[in-house]
Amino acid sequence: PASGVGRQTFAFTLGLPVAEEIGVTVRDAAGTFEKTVSTTIAPISLAVDIYEARALRGVVPELLLKEFHAVSGQPHNFIAAPFFFPQARHRALVYRWSLNGKEIPGEPPDPGRFTLTSSPGTPALDSLSIALDDPVDGAGRAIANISIRLR
């Protein structure tokens, strides 16, 4: 119903997590021109990335974190950004943060934010992980890890 003369786009849902091929045929009303093109659309794996959030700037989107180096004694904020999860279910996602292998709760009301605090002059080497689960889709899970070095 969404395709046909005068229609330019249509939406569809991948039924299974496999690639689907979509073909489009264009022909003029007189039948003198016909062209068919097809493309393959594959599902994308769910992902979560960790970014730094700064006090006056907010999230620093151009700096995807794998390692984080900073001075100890001040709070450092980290944001978990989900990718390729259905937008309608973003509010239902379950965030599971862990520091050095020990699970810690998210910071309500924003479970996608984690704040690390430390004492001044206390060097540390920590591992921060986030596991993001979609409770609607039992297989919907993404994990990210960063190492944090405070000096």
Coordinates of C-alpha atoms in Angstrom, one line a residue:
P1 CA 0.0 0.0 0.0
A2 CA 2.9 2.4 0.5
S3 CA 4.4 1.8 -3.0
G4 CA 3.1 2.6 -6.4
V5 CA 2.7 5.6 -8.7
G6 CA 3.5 8.8 -6.8
R7 CA 5.1 7.0 -3.9
Q8 CA 8.8 7.5 -3.2
T9 CA 9.4 5.7 0.1
F10 CA 8.2 2.7 2.1
A11 CA 8.9 1.1 5.4
F12 CA 9.3 -2.5 6.3
T13 CA 10.3 -4.7 9.2
L14 CA 13.0 -7.4 8.9
G15 CA 11.2 -10.5 10.0
L16 CA 14.3 -12.5 10.8
P17 CA 17.9 -11.3 11.6
V18 CA 19.0 -12.1 8.0
A19 CA 19.7 -10.0 5.0
E20 CA 16.7 -9.1 2.9
E21 CA 16.8 -8.1 -0.8
I22 CA 14.6 -5.3 -2.0
G23 CA 13.9 -4.8 -5.7
V24 CA 12.4 -1.7 -7.3
T25 CA 11.1 -1.5 -10.9
V26 CA 10.5 1.8 -12.5
R27 CA 8.6 2.2 -15.7
D28 CA 6.9 5.0 -17.5
A29 CA 3.2 5.1 -18.1
A30 CA 3.6 4.5 -21.9
G31 CA 5.7 1.3 -21.2
T32 CA 8.7 2.6 -23.3
F33 CA 11.1 2.6 -20.3
E34 CA 11.7 0.0 -17.6
K35 CA 14.5 -0.3 -15.1
T36 CA 14.9 -2.7 -12.2
V37 CA 17.4 -2.2 -9.3
S38 CA 17.8 -4.3 -6.2
T39 CA 19.7 -3.8 -3.0
T40 CA 20.4 -5.9 0.1
I41 CA 19.5 -4.6 3.5
A42 CA 21.1 -6.5 6.4
P43 CA 20.4 -6.1 10.1
I44 CA 23.0 -4.2 12.1
S45 CA 24.3 -5.5 15.4
L46 CA 23.3 -3.6 18.5
A47 CA 26.0 -1.4 20.0
V48 CA 26.7 0.9 22.9
D49 CA 29.5 3.4 23.1
I50 CA 30.9 5.4 26.1
Y51 CA 31.5 9.1 25.8
E52 CA 32.7 11.7 28.3
A53 CA 30.2 14.4 29.5
R54 CA 31.7 17.7 30.5
A55 CA 30.1 20.2 32.9
L56 CA 29.7 23.2 30.5
R57 CA 29.9 21.4 27.1
G58 CA 27.9 18.2 27.7
V59 CA 28.6 15.0 25.8
V60 CA 31.8 15.1 23.7
P61 CA 30.5 13.2 20.6
E62 CA 33.7 13.3 18.6
L63 CA 35.6 11.4 21.2
L64 CA 34.5 7.8 21.5
L65 CA 36.2 6.5 24.6
K66 CA 38.3 3.3 24.8
E67 CA 40.8 4.8 27.3
F68 CA 40.3 7.8 29.6
H69 CA 43.1 9.8 31.2
A70 CA 42.5 12.6 33.7
V71 CA 43.5 14.2 37.0
S72 CA 42.1 12.6 40.2
G73 CA 40.1 14.6 42.7
Q74 CA 37.3 15.8 40.5
P75 CA 34.1 14.1 39.2
H76 CA 34.2 12.5 35.7
N77 CA 30.9 11.8 33.9
F78 CA 30.4 9.1 31.4
I79 CA 27.5 8.6 29.1
A80 CA 26.4 5.3 27.5
A81 CA 25.0 5.9 24.0
P82 CA 22.9 3.1 22.5
F83 CA 23.0 2.5 18.7
F84 CA 20.7 0.4 16.6
F85 CA 18.2 -0.3 19.4
P86 CA 14.6 0.4 18.4
Q87 CA 13.8 4.0 19.2
A88 CA 10.5 3.2 20.7
R89 CA 12.1 1.0 23.4
H90 CA 15.0 3.4 24.4
R91 CA 13.2 4.3 27.7
A92 CA 12.9 0.6 28.6
L93 CA 16.6 -0.3 28.1
V94 CA 18.3 -1.7 31.2
Y95 CA 21.8 -0.2 31.9
R96 CA 24.2 -2.3 33.9
W97 CA 27.4 -0.4 34.8
S98 CA 30.3 -2.2 36.5
L99 CA 33.6 -0.8 37.8
N100 CA 36.5 -3.2 38.1
G101 CA 34.1 -6.2 37.6
K102 CA 31.6 -5.1 40.3
E103 CA 28.1 -4.2 39.2
I104 CA 26.9 -0.8 40.3
P105 CA 23.5 0.8 39.8
G106 CA 22.9 3.6 37.3
E107 CA 22.3 7.1 38.6
P108 CA 18.5 7.7 38.6
P109 CA 16.8 9.3 36.9
D110 CA 19.5 8.9 34.2
P111 CA 20.8 5.3 34.2
G112 CA 22.8 6.0 31.0
R113 CA 25.1 8.3 33.0
F114 CA 27.9 7.2 35.4
T115 CA 29.9 9.6 37.6
L116 CA 33.3 8.5 38.9
T117 CA 34.7 10.4 41.9
S118 CA 38.1 10.1 43.5
S119 CA 40.2 11.8 46.1
P120 CA 42.7 14.4 45.1
G121 CA 46.2 13.0 44.5
T122 CA 45.0 9.4 44.4
P123 CA 46.2 7.7 41.2
A124 CA 44.0 4.9 40.0
L125 CA 43.6 2.4 37.1
D126 CA 40.0 1.3 36.7
S127 CA 38.0 -0.6 34.2
L128 CA 34.5 0.7 33.4
S129 CA 31.9 -1.4 31.6
I130 CA 28.3 -1.0 30.4
A131 CA 26.0 -3.8 29.4
L132 CA 22.8 -2.5 27.8
D133 CA 19.9 -4.9 27.6
D134 CA 16.6 -4.7 25.7
P135 CA 14.0 -6.4 28.0
V136 CA 11.6 -6.8 25.1
D137 CA 14.1 -8.7 22.9
G138 CA 15.9 -11.2 25.1
A139 CA 18.8 -11.3 22.6
G140 CA 19.1 -7.6 22.5
R141 CA 22.4 -6.8 24.3
A142 CA 25.4 -4.6 23.7
I143 CA 28.6 -4.2 25.8
A144 CA 31.3 -1.5 25.9
N145 CA 34.4 -1.2 28.1
I146 CA 37.0 1.5 28.7
S147 CA 40.0 1.8 30.9
I148 CA 40.4 4.8 33.1
R149 CA 43.7 6.1 34.4
L150 CA 43.6 8.9 37.1
R151 CA 46.8 10.6 38.1

